[in-house]
mmCIF file of C-alpha atoms in Angstrom:
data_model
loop_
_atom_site.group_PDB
_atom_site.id
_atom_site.type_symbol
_atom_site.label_atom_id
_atom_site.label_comp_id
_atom_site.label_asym_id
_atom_site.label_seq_id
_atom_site.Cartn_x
_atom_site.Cartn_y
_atom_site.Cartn_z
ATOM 1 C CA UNK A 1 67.234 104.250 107.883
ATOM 2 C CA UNK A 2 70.099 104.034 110.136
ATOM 3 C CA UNK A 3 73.270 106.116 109.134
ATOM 4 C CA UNK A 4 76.092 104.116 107.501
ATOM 5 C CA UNK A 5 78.577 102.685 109.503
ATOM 6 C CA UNK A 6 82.110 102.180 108.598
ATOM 7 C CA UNK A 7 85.268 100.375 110.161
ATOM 8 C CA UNK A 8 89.008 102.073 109.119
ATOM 9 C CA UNK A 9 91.729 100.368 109.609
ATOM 10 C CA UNK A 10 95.609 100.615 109.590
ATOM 11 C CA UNK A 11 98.358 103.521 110.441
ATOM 12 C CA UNK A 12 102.253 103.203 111.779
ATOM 13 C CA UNK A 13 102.959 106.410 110.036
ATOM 14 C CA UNK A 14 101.787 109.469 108.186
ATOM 15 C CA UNK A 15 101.772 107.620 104.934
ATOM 16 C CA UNK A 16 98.901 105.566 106.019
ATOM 17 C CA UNK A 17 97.076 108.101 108.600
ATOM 18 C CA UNK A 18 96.516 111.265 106.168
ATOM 19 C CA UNK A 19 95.210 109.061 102.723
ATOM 20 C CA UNK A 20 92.786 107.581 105.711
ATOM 21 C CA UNK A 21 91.489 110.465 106.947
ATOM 22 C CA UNK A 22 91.148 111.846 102.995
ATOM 23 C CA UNK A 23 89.382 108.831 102.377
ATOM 24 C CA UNK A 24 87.301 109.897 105.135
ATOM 25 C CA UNK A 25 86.289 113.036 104.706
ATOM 26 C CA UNK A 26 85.524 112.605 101.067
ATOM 27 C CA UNK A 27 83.529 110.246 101.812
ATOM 28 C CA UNK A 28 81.691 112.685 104.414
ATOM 29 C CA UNK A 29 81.657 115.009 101.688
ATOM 30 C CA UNK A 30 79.025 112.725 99.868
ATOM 31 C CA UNK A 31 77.145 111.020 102.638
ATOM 32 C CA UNK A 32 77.475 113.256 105.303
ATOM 33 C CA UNK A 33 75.546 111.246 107.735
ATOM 34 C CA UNK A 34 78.408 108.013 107.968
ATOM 35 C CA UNK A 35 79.808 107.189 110.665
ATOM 36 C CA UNK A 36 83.308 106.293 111.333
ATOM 37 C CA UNK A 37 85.457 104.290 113.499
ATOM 38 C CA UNK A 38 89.461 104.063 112.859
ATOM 39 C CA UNK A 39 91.244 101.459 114.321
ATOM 40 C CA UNK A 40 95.194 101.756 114.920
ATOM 41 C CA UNK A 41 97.879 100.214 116.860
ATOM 42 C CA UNK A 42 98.546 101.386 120.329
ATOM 43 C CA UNK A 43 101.427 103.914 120.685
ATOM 44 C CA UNK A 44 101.181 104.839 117.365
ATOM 45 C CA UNK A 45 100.870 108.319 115.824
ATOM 46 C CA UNK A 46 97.929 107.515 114.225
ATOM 47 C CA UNK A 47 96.002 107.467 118.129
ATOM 48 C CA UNK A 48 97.098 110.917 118.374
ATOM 49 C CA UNK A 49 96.340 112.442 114.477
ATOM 50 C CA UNK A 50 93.252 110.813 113.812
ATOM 51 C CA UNK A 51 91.220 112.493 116.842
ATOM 52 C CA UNK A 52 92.848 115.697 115.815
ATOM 53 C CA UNK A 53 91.244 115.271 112.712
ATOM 54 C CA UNK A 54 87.724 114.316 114.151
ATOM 55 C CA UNK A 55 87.332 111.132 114.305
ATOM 56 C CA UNK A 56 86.926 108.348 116.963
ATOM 57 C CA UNK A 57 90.061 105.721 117.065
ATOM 58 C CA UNK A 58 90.148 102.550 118.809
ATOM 59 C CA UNK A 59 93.756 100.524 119.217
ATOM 60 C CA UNK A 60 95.047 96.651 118.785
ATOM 61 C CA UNK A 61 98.000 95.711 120.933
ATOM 62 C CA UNK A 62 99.343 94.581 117.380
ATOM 63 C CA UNK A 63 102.875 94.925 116.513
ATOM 64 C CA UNK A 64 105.099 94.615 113.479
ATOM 65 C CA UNK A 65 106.991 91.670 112.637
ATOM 66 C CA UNK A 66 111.049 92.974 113.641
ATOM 67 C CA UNK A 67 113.049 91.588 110.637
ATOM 68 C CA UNK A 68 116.243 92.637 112.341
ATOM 69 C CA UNK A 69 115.676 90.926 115.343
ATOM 70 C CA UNK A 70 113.995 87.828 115.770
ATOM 71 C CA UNK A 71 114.075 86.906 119.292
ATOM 72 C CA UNK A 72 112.014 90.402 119.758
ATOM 73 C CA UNK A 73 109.390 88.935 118.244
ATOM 74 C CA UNK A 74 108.495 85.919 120.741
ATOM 75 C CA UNK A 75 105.189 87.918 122.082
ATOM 76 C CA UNK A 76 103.829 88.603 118.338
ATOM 77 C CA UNK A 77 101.864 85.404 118.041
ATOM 78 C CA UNK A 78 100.201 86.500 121.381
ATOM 79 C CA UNK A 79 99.544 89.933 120.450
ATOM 80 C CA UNK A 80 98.350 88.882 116.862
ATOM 81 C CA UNK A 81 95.565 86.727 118.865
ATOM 82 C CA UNK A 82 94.524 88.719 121.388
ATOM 83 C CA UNK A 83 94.188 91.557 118.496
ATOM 84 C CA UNK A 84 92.285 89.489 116.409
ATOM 85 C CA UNK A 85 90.100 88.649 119.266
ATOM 86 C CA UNK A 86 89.308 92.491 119.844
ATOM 87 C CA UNK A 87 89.093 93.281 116.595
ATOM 88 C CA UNK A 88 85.939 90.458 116.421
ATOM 89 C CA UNK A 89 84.504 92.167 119.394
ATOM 90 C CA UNK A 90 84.756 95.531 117.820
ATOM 91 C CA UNK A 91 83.165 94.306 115.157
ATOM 92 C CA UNK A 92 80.373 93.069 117.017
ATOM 93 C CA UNK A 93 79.665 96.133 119.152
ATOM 94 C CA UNK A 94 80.084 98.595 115.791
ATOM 95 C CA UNK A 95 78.311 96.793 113.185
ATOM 96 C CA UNK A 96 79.873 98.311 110.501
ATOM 97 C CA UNK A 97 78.663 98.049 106.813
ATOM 98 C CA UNK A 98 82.212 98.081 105.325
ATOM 99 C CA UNK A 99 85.416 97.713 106.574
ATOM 100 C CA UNK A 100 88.815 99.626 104.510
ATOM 101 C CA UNK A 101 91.878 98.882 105.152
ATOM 102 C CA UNK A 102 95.044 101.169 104.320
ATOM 103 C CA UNK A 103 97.896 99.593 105.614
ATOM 104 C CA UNK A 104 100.013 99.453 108.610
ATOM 105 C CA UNK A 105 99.847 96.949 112.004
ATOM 106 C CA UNK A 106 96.213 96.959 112.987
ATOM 107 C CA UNK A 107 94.871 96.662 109.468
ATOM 108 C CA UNK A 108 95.665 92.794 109.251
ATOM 109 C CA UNK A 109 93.834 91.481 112.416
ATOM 110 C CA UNK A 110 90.862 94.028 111.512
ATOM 111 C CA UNK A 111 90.344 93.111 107.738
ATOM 112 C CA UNK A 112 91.102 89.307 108.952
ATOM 113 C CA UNK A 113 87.947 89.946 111.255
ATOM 114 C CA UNK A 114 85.713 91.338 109.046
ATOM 115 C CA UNK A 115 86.275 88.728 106.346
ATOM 116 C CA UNK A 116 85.580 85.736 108.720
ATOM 117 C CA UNK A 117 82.159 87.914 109.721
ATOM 118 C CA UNK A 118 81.243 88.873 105.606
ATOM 119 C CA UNK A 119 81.556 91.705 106.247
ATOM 120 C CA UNK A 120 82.527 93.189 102.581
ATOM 121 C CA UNK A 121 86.140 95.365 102.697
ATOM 122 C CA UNK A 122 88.231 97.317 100.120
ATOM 123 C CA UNK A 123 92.188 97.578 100.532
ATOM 124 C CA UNK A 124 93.821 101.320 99.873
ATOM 125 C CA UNK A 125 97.918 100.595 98.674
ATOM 126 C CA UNK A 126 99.783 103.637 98.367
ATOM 127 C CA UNK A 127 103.104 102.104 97.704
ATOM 128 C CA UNK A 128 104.176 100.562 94.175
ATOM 129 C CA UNK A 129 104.971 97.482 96.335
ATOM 130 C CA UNK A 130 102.671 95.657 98.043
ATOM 131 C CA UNK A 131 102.876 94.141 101.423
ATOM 132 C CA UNK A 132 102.357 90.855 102.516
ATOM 133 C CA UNK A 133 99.282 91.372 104.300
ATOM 134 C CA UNK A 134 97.612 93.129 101.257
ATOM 135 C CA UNK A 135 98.075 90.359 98.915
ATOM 136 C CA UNK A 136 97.441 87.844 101.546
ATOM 137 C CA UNK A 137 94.067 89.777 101.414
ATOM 138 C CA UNK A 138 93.505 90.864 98.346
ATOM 139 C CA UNK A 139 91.593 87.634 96.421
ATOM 140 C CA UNK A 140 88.982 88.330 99.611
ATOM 141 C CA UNK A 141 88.227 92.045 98.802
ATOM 142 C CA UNK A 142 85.991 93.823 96.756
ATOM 143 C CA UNK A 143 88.215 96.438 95.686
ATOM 144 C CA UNK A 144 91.889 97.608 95.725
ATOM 145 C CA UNK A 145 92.766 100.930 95.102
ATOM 146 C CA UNK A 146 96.132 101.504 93.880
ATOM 147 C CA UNK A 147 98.460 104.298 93.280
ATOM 148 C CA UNK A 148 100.750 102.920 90.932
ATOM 149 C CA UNK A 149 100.367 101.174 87.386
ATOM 150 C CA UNK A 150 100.676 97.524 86.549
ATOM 151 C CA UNK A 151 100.002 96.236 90.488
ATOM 152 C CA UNK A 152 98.684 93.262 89.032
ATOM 153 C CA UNK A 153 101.745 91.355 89.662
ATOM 154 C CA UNK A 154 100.663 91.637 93.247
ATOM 155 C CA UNK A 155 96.671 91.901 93.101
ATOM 156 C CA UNK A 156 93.697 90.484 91.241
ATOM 157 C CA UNK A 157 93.306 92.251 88.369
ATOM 158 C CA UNK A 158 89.836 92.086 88.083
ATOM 159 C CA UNK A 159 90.024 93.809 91.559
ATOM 160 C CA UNK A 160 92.358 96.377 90.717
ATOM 161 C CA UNK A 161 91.115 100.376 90.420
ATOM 162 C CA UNK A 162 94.088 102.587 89.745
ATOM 163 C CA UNK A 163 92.838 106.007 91.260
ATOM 164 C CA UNK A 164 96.110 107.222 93.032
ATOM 165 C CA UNK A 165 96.804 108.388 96.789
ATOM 166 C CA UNK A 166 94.061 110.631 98.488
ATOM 167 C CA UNK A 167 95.966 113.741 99.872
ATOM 168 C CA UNK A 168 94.986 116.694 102.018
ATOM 169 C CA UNK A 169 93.032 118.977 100.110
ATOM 170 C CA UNK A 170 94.964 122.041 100.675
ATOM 171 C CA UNK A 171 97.709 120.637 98.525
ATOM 172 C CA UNK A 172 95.539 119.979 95.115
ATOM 173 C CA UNK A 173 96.269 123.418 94.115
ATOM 174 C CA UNK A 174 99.159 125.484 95.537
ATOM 175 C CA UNK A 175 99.352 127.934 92.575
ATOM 176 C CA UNK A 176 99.522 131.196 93.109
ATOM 177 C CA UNK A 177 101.043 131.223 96.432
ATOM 178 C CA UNK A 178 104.457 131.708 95.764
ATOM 179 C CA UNK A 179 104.547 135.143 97.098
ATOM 180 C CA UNK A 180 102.894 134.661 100.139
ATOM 181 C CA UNK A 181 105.023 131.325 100.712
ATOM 182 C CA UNK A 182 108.616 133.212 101.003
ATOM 183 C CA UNK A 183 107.023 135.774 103.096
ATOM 184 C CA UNK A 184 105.937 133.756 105.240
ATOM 185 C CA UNK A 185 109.086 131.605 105.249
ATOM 186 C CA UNK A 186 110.720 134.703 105.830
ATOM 187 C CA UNK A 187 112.783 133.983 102.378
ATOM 188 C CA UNK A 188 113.742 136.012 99.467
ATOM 189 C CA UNK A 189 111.942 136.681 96.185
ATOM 190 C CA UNK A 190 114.146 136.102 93.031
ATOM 191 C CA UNK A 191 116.686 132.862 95.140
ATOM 192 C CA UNK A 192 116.069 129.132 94.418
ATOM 193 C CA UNK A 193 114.137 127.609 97.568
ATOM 194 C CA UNK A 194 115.014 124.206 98.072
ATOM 195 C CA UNK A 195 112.174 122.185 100.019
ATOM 196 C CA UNK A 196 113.663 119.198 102.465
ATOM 197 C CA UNK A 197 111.389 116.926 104.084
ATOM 198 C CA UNK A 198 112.329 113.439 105.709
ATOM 199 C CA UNK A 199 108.774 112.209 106.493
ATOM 200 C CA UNK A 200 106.726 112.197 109.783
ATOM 201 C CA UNK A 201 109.989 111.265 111.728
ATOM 202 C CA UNK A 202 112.430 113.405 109.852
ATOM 203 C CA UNK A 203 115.415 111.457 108.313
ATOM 204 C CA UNK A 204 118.643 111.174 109.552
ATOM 205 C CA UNK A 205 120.199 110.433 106.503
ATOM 206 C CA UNK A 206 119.174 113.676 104.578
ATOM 207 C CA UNK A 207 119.128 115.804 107.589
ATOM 208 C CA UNK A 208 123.748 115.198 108.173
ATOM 209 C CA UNK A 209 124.068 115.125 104.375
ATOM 210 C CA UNK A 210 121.962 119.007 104.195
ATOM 211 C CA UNK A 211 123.938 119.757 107.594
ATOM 212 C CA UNK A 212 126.990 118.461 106.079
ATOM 213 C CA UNK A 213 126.046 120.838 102.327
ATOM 214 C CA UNK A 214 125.058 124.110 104.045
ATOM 215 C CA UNK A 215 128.241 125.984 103.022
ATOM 216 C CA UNK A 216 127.827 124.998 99.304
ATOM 217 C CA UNK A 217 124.174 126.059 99.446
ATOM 218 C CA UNK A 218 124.967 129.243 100.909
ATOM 219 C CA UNK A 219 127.984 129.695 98.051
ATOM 220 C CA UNK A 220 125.787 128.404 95.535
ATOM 221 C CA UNK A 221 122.951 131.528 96.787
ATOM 222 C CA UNK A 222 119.934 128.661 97.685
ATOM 223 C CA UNK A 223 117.817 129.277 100.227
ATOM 224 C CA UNK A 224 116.551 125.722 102.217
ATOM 225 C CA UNK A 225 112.898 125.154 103.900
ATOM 226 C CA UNK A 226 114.086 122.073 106.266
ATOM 227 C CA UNK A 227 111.969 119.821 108.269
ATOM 228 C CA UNK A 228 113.834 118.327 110.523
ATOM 229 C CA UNK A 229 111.714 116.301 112.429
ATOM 230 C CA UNK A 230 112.137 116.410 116.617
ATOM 231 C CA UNK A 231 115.237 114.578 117.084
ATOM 232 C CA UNK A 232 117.217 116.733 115.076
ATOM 233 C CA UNK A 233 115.831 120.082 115.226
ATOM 234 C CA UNK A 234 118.064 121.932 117.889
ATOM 235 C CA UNK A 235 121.093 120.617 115.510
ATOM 236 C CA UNK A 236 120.237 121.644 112.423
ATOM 237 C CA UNK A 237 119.380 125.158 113.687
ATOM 238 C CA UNK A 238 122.677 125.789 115.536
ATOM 239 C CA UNK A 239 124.126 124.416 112.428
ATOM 240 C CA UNK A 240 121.962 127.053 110.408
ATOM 241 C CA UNK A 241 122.986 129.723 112.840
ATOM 242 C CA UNK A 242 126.358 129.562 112.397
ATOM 243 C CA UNK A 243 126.018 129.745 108.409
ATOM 244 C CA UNK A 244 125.609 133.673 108.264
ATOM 245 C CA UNK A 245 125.500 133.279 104.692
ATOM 246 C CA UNK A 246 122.487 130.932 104.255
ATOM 247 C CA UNK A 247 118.786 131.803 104.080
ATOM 248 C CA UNK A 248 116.809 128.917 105.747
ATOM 249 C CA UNK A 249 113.611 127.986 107.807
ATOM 250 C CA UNK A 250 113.988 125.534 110.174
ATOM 251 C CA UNK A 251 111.165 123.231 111.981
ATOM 252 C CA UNK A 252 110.447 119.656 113.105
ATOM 253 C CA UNK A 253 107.336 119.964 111.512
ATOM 254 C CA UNK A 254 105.723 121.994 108.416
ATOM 255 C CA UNK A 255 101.996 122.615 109.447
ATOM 256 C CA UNK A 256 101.462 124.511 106.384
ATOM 257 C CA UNK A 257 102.818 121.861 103.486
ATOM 258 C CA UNK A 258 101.021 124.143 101.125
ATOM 259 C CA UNK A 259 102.988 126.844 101.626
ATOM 260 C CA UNK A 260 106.236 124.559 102.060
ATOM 261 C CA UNK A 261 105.456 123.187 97.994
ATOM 262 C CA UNK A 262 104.469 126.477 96.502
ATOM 263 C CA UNK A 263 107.639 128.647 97.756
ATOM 264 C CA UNK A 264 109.866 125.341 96.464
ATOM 265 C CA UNK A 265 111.680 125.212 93.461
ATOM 266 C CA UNK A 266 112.706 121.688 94.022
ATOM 267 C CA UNK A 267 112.542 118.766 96.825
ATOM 268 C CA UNK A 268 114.662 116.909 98.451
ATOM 269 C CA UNK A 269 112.504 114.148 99.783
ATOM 270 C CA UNK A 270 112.168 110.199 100.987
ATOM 271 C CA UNK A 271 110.160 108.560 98.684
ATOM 272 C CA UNK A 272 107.180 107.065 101.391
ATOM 273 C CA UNK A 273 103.462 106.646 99.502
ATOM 274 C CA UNK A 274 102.183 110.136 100.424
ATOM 275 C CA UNK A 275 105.230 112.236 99.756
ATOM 276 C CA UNK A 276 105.684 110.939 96.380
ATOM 277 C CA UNK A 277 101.664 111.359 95.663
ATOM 278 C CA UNK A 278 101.992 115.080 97.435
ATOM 279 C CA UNK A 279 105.112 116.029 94.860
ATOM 280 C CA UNK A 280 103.212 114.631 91.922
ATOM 281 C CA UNK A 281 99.757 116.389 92.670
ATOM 282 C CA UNK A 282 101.947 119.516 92.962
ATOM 283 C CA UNK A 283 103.700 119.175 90.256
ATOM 284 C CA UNK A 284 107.443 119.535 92.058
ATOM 285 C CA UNK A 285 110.689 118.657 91.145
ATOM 286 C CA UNK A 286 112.553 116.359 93.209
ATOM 287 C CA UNK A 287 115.441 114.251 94.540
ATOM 288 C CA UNK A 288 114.331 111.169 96.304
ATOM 289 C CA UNK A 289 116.362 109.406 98.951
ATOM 290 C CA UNK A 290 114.316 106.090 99.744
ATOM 291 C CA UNK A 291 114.588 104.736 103.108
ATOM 292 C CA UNK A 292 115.861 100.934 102.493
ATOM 293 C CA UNK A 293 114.612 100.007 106.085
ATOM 294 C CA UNK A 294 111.185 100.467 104.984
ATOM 295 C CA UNK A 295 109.181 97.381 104.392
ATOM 296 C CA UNK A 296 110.257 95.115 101.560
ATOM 297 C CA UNK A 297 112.347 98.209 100.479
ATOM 298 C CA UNK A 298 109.204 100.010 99.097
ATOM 299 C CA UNK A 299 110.352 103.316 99.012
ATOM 300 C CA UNK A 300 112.843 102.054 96.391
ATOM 301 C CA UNK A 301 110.057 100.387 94.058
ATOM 302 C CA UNK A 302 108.248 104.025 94.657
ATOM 303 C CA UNK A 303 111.252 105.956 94.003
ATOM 304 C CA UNK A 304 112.117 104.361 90.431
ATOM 305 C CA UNK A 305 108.205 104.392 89.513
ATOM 306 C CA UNK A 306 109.061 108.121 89.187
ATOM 307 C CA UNK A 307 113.031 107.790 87.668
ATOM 308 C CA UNK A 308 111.612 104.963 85.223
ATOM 309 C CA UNK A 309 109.173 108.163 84.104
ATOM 310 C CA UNK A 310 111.529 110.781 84.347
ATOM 311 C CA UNK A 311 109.766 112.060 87.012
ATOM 312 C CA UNK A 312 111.739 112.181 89.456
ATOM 313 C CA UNK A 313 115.827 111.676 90.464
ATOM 314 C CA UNK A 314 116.946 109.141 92.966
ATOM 315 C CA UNK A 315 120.167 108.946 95.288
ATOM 316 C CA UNK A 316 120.626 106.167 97.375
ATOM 317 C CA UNK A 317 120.710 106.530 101.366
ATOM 318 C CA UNK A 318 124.260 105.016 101.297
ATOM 319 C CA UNK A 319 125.935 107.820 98.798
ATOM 320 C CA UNK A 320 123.232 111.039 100.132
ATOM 321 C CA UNK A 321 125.939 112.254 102.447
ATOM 322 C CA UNK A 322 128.633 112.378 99.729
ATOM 323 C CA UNK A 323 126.398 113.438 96.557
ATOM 324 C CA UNK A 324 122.834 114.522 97.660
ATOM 325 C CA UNK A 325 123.707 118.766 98.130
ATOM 326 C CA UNK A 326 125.991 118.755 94.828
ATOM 327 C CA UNK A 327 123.153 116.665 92.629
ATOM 328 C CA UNK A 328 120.430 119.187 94.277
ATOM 329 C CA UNK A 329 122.693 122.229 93.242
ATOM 330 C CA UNK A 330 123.174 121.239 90.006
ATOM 331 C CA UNK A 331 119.827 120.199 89.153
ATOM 332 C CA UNK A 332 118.649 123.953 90.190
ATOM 333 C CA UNK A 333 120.158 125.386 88.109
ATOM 334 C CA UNK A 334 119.592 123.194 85.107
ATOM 335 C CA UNK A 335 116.302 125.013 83.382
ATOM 336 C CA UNK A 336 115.376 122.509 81.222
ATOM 337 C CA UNK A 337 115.993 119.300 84.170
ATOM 338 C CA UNK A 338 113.482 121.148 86.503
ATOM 339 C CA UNK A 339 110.939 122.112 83.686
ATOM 340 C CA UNK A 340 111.044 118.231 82.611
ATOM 341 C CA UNK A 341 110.881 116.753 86.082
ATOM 342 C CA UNK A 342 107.755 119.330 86.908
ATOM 343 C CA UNK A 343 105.992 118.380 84.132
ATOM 344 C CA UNK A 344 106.507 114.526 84.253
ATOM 345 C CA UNK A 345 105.526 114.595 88.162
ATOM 346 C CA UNK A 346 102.365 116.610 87.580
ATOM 347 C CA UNK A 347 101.087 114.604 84.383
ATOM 348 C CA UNK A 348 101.345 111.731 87.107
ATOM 349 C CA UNK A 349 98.997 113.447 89.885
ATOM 350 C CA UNK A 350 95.401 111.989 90.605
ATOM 351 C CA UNK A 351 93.722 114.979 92.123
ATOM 352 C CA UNK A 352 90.633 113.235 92.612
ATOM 353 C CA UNK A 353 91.831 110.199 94.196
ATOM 354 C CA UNK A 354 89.881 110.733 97.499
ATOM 355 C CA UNK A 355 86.398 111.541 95.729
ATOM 356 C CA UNK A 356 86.987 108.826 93.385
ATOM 357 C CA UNK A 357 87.914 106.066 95.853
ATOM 358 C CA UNK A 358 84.995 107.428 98.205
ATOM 359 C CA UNK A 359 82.213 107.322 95.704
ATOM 360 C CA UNK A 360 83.274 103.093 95.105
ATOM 361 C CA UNK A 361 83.269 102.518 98.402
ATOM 362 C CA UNK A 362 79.773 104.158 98.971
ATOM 363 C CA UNK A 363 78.691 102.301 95.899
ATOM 364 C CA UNK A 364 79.738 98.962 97.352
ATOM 365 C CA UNK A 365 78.119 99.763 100.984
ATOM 366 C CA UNK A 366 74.882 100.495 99.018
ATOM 367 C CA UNK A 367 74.890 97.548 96.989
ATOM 368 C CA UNK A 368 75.628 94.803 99.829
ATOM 369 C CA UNK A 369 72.208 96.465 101.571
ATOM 370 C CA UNK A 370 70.374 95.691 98.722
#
């Protein structure tokens, strides 16, 4: 009997890549003989993370829809078709069994494909708002996996399997690494850590609003772990360097995110799918920031999922500069905020998400062979 064969596809950022490549390995982690072909977009970050992580990518000249601009997007109908057109003759040379889809440019064209062919597919949507393309989908899939409560408004409910956001599986349990964390942060036992991270890209917003705070954090005796992303890296360490006063690590990337969570005492955060699922499973105070660029404003809906729950705080992008470093400094230090927002966050963590969503997709792939 042949090994299973199946098609994943979507990406655009890390919110989409790493819940794929969970989704993945869990799955590996029951059937170990699958096989697996990802399909992205080209140029995106997901062609260069997903063969780091093992696995073979393919990628669609699709692009996104520019809501800004509309003249840019006079080659999209083009691109759209000649994806679509690959993504029937990857189909054809693969023969997968199932397809998933998880968001992002190339999923559309792919899962469009592989319904046109039968062949069966499940959607994975991390956000608390779905995109177009999801619930364009969604009455022709076998299963959605969601993240959030009540997505009914969006899905089938008869479709719907609430099982939360697969995550790397170093993060499921970060206790008992808080020592090792500041050392090797290079922080100090005893000082409030506070944890900043602006996504995949880094955010600009957070990063001039922490830039503009580190003075008060210094005075206020917090110590920062800041990921900066590329862009703004050299900045915020000459900014660092000339605030004597301040304890901080500084790096366009955190490699080791379970170190990063266990050391922090609270996060500073946008509020993208997998960030908000990480800080939950972790059980982390936090301040959100959403990005309102993000499609149909999403990380808002994410962000008050959390504040309706008391989960989590929120500050808008347009106030972070003014109000972001003094909320973060006096939530700190409020005992009884921190213990409540750490508790909320964590009673809303799936920590089996990946297993969970694997094993229904296996069962689905087994039943269609019947």
């Amino acid at each position: 009997m042949r090994a299973k064969r199946i098609i994943i596809s979507g990406g655009g950022t890390g919110g989409h890549i790493y819940p794929a490549i969970a989704i993945a390995s869990a799955i590996l982690e029951i059937e170990p003989n699958c096989e697996f072909l990802f399909v992205g977009a080209e140029g995106k970050m997901e062609m260069e993370k997903v063969p780091k992580a093992g696995f073979q990518i393919v990628g669609l000249p699709i692009v996104g829809i520019n809501r800004q601009h509309m003249m840019k997007n006079l080659l999209f109908p083009f691109k759209l078709f000649k994806s679509l057109s690959q993504a029937f003759s990857i189909l054809r040379e693969f023969k997968p069994d199932m397809a998933i889809g998880v968001g992002g440019y190339a999923s559309g064209p792919m899962l469009i494909a592989a319904w046109i062919k039968g062949i069966p597919f499940v959607i994975q949507e991390q956000n608390s708002f779905a995109g177009i393309t999801n619930k364009f989908l969604s009455s022709k899939a076998q299963r959605i996996f969601v993240a959030y409560p009540h997505m009914e408004k969006f899905f089938p409910a008869n479709k719907i399997l609430y099982l939360g956001n697969p995550v790397r599986k170093d993060l499921i349990d970060p206790s008992g690494k808080k020592e090792l964390a500041i050392k090797h942060f290079k922080l100090q036992a005893g000082k409030p850590i506070i944890l900043i991270i602006g996504g995949s890209q880094g955010s600009r917003t957070i990063n001039l609003a922490i830039q503009a705070g580190l003075e008060s954090l210094a005075h206020a005796g917090i110590q920062i772990i800041w990921q900066t992303g590329i862009p703004f890296e050299n900045e915020a360490l000459d900014s660092v360097s000339k605030c004597e006063e301040l304890s901080a690590y500084v790096s366009a990337f955190i490699y080791e995110m379970d170190l990063a969570y266990a050391a922090a005492d609270l996060v500073i955060s946008r509020a993208g799918a997998l960030s908000v699922s990480e800080i939950c499973l972790v059980g982390k105070a936090s301040i959100l920031v959403p990005l309102p660029s993000a499609a149909e404003d999403h990380q808002t809906q994410n962000a008050q999922s959390l504040v309706a729950q008391q989960a989590a705080l929120l500050v808008k992008d347009s106030e972070a500069k003014n109000s972001l470093v003094k909320q973060a400094i006096d939530s700190i230090s409020n005992y009884e905020l921190i213990t409540q927002l750490e508790n909320n966050s964590k009673a809303l963590a799936k920590p089996k998400a990946a297993h969970d969503i694997a094993q229904h997709i296996l069962d689905i792939v087994h039943i269609h062979e019947k």
